[in-house]
Coordinates of N, CA and C in Angstrom, one line a residue:
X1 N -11.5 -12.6 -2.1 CA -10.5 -12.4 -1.1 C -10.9 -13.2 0.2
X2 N -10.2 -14.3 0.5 CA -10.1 -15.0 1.5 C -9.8 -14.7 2.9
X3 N -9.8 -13.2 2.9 CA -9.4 -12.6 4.8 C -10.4 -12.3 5.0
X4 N -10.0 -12.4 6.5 CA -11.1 -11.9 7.5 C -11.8 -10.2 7.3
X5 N -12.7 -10.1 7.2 CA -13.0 -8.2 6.7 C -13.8 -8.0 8.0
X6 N -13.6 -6.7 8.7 CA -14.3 -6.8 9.6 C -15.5 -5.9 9.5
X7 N -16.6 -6.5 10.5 CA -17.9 -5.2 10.0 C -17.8 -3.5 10.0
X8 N -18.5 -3.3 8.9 CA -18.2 -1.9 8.6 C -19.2 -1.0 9.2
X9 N -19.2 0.1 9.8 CA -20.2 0.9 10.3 C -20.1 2.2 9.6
X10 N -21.2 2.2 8.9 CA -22.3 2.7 8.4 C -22.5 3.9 8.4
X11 N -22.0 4.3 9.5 CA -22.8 5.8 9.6 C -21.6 6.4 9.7
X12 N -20.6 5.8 9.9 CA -19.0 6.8 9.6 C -18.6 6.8 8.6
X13 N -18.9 8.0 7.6 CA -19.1 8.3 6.0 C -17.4 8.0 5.8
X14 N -16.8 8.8 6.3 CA -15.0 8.5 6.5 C -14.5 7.2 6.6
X15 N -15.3 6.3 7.7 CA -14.8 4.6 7.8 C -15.2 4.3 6.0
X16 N -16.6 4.7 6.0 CA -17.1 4.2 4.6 C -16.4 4.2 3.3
X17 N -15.2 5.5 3.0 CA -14.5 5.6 2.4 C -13.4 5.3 2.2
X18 N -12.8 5.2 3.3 CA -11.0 4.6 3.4 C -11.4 3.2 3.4
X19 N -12.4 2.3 3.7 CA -12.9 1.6 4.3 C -12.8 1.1 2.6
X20 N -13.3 1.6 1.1 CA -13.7 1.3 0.2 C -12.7 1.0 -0.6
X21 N -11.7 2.2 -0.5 CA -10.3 2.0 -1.3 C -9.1 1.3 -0.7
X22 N -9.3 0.9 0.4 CA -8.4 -0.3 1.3 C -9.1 -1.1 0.5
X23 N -10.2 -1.6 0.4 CA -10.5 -2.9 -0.3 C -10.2 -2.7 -1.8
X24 N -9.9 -2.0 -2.5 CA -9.7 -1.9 -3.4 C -8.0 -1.9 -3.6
X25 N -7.3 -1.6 -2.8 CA -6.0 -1.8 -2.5 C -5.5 -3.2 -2.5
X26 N -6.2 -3.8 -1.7 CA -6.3 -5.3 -1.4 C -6.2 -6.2 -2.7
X27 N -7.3 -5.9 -3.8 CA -7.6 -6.3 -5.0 C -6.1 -5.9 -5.8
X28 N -6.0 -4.8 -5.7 CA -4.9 -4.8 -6.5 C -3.7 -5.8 -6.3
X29 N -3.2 -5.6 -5.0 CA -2.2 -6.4 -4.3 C -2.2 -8.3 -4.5
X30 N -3.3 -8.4 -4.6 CA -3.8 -9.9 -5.0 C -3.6 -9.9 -6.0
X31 N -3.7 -9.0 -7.3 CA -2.8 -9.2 -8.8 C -1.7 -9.6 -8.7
X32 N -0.9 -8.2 -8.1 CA 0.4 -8.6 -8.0 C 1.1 -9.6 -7.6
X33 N 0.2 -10.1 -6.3 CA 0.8 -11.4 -5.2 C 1.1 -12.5 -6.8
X34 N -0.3 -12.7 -7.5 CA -0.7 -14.0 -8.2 C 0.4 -13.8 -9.7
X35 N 0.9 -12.3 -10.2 CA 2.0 -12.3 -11.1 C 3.3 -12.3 -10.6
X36 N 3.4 -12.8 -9.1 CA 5.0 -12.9 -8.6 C 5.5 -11.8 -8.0
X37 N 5.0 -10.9 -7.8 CA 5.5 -9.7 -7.2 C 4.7 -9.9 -5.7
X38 N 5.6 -9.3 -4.4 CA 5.2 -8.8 -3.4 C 3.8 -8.2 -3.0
X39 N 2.7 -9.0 -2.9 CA 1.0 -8.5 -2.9 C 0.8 -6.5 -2.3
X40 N 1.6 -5.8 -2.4 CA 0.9 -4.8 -2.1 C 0.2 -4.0 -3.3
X41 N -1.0 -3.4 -3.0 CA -1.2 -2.8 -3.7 C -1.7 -0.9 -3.0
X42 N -2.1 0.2 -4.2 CA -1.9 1.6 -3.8 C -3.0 2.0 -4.5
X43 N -3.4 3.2 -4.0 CA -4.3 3.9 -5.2 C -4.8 5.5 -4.5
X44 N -4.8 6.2 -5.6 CA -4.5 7.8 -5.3 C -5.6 8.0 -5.3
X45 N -6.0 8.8 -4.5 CA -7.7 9.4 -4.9 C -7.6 10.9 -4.5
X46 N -7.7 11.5 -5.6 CA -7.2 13.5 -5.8 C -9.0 14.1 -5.1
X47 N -8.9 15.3 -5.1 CA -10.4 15.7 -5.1 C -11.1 15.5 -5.2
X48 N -12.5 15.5 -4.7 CA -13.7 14.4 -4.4 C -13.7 12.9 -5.1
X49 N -12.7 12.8 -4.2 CA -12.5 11.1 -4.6 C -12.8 10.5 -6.3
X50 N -12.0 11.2 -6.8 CA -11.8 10.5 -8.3 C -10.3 9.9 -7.9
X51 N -9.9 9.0 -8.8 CA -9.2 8.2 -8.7 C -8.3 8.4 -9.8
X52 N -7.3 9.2 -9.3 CA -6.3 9.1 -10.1 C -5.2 8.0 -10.3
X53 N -5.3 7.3 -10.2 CA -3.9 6.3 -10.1 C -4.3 5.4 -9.0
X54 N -3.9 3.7 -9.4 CA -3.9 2.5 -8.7 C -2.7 1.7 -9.3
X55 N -2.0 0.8 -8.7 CA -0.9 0.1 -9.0 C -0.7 -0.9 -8.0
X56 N -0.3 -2.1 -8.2 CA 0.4 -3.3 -7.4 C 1.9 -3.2 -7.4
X57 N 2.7 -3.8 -7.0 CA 4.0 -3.7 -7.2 C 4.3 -4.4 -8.2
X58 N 5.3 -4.0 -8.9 CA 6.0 -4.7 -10.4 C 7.4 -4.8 -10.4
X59 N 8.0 -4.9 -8.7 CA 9.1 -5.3 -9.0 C 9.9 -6.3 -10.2
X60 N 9.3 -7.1 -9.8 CA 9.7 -8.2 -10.1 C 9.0 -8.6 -12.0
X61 N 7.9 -7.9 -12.4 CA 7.3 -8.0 -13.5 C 8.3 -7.2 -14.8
X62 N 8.6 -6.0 -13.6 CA 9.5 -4.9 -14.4 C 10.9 -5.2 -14.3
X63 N 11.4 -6.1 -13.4 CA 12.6 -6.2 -13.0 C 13.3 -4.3 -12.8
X64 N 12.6 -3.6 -11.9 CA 12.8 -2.6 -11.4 C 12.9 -2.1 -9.4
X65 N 14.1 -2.5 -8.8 CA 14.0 -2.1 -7.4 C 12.8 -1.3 -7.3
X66 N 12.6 0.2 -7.7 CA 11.8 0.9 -7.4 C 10.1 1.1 -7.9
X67 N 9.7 0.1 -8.4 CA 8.3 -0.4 -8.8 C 7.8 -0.6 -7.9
X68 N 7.5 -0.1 -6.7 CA 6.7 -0.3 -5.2 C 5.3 0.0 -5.8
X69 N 4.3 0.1 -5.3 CA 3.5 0.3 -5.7 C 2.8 1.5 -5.3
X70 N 3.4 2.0 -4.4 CA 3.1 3.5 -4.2 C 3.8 4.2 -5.0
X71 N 4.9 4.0 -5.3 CA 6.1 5.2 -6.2 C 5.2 5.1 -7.4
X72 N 5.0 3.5 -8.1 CA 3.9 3.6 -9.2 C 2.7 4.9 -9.5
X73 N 2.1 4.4 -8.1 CA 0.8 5.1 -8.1 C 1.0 6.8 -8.2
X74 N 1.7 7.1 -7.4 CA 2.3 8.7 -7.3 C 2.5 8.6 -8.7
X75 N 3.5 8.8 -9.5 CA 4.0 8.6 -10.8 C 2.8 9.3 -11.6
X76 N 1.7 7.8 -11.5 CA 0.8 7.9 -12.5 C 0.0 9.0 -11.9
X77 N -0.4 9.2 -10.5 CA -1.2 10.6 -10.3 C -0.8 11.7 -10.4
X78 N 0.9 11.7 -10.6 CA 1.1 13.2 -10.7 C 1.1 13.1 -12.7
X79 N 1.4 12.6 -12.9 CA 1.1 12.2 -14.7 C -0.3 12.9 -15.0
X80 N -1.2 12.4 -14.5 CA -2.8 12.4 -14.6 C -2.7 14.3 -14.0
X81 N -2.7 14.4 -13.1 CA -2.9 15.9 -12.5 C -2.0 17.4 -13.2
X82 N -0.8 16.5 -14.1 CA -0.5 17.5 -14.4 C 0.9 18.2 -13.3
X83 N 0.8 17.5 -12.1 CA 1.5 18.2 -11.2 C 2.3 17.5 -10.3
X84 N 3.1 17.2 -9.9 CA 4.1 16.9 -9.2 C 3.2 17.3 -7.2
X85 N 2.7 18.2 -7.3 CA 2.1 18.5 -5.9 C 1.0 17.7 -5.6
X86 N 1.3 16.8 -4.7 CA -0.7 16.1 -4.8 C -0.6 16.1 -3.9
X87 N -1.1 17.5 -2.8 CA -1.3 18.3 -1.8 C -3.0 17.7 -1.6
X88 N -3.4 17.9 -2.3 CA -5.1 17.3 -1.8 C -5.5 15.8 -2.1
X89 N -4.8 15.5 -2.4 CA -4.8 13.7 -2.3 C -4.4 12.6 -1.2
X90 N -5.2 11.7 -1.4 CA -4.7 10.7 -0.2 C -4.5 9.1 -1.2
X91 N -3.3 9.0 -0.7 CA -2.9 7.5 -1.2 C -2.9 6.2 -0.3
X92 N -4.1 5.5 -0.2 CA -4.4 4.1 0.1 C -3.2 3.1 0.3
X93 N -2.8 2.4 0.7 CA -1.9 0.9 0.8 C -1.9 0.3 1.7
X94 N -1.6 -1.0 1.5 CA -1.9 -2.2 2.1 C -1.0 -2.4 3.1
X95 N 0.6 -1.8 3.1 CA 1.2 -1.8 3.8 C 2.1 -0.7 4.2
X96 N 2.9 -0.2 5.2 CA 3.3 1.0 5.3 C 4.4 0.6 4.6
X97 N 4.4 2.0 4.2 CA 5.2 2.7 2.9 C 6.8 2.4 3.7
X98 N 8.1 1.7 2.9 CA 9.4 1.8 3.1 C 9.8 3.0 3.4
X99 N 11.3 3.0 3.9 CA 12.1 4.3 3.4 C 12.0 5.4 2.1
X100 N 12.0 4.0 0.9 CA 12.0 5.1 -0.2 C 10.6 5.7 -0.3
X101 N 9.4 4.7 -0.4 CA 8.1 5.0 -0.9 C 8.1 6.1 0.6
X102 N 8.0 6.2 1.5 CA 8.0 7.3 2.2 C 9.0 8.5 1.9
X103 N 10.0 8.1 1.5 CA 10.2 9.6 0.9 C 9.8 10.3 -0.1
X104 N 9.6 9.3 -0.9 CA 8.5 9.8 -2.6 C 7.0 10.6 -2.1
X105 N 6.8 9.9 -0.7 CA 5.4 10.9 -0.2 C 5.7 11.7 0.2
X106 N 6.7 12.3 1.0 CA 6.9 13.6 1.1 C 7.4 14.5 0.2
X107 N 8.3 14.0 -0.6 CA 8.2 15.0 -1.5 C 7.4 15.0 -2.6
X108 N 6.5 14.2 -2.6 CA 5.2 14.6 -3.9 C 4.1 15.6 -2.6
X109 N 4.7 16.2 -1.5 CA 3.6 17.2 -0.4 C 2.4 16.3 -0.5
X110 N 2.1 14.6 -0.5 CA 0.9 14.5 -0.5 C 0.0 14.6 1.0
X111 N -1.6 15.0 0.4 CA -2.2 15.1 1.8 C -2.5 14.4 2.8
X112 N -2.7 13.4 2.2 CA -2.9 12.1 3.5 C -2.6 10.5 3.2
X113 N -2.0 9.8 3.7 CA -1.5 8.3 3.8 C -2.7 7.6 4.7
X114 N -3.2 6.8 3.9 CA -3.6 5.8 5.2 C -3.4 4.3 4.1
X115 N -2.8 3.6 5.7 CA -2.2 2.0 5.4 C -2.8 1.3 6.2
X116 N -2.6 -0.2 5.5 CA -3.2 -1.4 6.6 C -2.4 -1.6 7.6
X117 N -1.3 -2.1 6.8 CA -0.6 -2.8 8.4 C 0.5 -2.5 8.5
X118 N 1.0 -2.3 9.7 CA 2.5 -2.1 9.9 C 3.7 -3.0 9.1
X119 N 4.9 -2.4 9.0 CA 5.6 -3.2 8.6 C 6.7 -3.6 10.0
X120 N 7.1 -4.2 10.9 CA 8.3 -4.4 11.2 C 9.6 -4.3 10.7
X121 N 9.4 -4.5 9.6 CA 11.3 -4.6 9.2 C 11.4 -3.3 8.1
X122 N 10.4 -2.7 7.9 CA 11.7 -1.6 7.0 C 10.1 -0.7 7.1
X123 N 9.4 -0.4 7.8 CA 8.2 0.7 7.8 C 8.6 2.0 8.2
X124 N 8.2 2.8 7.1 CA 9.0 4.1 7.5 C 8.4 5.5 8.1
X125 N 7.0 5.1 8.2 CA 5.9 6.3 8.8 C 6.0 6.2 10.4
X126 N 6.0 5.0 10.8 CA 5.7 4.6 12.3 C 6.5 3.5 12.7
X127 N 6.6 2.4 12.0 CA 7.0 1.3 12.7 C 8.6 1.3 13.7
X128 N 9.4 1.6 12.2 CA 10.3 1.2 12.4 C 11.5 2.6 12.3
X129 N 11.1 3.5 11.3 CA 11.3 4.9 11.2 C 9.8 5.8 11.3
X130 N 10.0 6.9 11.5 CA 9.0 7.9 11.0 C 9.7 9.3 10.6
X131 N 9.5 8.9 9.6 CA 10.4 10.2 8.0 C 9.1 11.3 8.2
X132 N 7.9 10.7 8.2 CA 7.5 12.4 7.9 C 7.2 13.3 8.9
X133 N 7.1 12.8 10.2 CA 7.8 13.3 11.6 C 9.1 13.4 11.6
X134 N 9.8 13.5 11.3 CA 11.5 13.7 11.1 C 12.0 15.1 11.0
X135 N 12.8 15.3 11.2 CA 13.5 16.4 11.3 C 14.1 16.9 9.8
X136 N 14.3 15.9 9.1 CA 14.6 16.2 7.4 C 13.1 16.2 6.6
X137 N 12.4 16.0 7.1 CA 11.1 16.7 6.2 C 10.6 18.0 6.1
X138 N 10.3 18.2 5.0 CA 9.9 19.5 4.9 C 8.6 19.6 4.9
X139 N 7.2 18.8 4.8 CA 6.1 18.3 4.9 C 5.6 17.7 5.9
X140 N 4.6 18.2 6.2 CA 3.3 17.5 7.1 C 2.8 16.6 6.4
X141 N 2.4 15.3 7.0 CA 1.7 14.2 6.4 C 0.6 13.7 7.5
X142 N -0.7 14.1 7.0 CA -1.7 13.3 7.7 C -1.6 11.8 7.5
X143 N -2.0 11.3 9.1 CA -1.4 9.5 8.6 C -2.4 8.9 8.8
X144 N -3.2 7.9 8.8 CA -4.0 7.0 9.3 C -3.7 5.5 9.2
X145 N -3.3 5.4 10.6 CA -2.7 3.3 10.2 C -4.1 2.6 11.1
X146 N -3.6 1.6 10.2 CA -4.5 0.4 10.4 C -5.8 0.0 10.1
X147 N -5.9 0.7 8.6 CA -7.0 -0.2 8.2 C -7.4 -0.8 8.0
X148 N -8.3 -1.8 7.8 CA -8.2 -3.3 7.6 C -6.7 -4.0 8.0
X149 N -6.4 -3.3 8.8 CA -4.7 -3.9 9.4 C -4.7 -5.9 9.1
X150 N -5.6 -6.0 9.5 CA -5.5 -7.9 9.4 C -5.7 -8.6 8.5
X151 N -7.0 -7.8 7.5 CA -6.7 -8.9 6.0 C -5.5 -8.4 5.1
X152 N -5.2 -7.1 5.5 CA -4.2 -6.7 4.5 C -2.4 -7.6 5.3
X153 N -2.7 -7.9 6.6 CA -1.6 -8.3 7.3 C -1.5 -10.3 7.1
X154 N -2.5 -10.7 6.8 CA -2.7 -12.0 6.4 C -2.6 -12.1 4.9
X155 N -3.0 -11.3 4.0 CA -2.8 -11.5 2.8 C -1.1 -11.7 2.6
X156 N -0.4 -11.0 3.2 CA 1.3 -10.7 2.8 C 2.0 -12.2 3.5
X157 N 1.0 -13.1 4.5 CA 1.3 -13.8 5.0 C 1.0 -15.1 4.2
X158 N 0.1 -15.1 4.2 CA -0.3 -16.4 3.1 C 0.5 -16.3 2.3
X159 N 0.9 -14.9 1.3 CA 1.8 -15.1 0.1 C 3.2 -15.6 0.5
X160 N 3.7 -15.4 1.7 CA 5.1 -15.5 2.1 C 5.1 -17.3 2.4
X161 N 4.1 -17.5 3.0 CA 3.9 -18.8 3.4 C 3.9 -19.7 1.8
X162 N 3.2 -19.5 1.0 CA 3.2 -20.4 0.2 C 4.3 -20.2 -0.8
X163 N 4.5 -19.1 -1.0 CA 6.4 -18.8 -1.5 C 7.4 -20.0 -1.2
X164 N 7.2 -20.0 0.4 CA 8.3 -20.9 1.0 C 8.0 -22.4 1.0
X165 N 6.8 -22.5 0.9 CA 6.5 -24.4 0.4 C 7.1 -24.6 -0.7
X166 N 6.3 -23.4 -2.0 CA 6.7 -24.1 -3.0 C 8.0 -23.8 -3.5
X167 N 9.0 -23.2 -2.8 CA 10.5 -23.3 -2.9 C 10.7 -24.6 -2.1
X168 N 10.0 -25.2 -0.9 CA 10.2 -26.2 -0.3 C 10.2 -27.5 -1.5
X169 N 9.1 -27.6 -1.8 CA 8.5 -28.8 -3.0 C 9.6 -28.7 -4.0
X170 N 10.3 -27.0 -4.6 CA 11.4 -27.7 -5.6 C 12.7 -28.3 -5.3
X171 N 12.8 -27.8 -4.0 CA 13.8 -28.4 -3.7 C 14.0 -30.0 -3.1
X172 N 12.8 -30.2 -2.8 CA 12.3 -31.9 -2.7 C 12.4 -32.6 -4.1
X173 N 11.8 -31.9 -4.7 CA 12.0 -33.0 -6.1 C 13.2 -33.3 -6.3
X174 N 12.9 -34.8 -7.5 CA 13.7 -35.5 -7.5 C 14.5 -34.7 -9.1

């Protein structure tokens, strides 16, 4: 991975952690960027950090609107657990969660969200809405933004960037 990562300190067992599965998020999201889908990637981690579920987005693989890669990862964690409630889990991503993927987190009651980087145009925790602060939620959601906020905010950029060349280049040719 080609972004900037910034130094990690050591002695904050918590930085150490979120700190591990953001980069692991990142990884994912770099799949997805390189099979044509939108580079985010997610990943569930239930009770003492076993890992139930990781996913990139598949919009575009699945030809499915709702393949985000959080709805993915929920999916497959509540699959794995058995349960629809993933009250003791925290789900990783590179970017904050939409409208819908934020509603999918509140009603799967999960326990904690932490994202890289804001979204401006459709982020639904903080940016641009905040649903699980909202008056139509029935759920508390512990949030944590901005983790690696810059490689995860430059990866989405390079992809967007080079999208638009190489739609540039086809439409140059002869």
């Amino acid at each position: 991975m080609p972004y900037d990562i910034p130094p990690l300190d050591l002695e904050n067992e918590l930085e150490v952690t979120h700190r591990r599965w953001m980069l692991r998020a990142l990884e994912l999201a770099e799949a997805a960027g390189i099979a044509g889908d939108v580079p985010v990637g997610a990943v569930v981690l239930g009770p003492g950090d076993v890992v139930l579920a990781e996913a990139g987005n598949r919009r575009e693989q699945d030809q499915d609107p709702t393949a985000h890669a959080e709805v993915l990862a929920l999916r497959a964690a509540a699959r794995q657990l058995g349960n629809w409630h993933l009250n003791d889990c925290t789900l990783y991503v590179t970017l904050e969660p939409c409208p819908m993927c934020a509603g999918a987190i509140i009603l799967s009651r999960l326990g904690r969200l932490v994202y890289g980087t804001p979204d401006p145009k459709s982020g639904a925790v903080r940016s641009v809405l905040n649903l699980p602060d909202g008056p139509s939620s029935n759920h508390r959601l512990a949030v944590v933004t901005g983790l690696l906020a810059e490689p995860c905010r430059q990866q989405l950029q390079q992809w967007f960037q080079q999208r638009r060349q190489d739609g540039r280049r086809l439409r140059l040719a002869p």
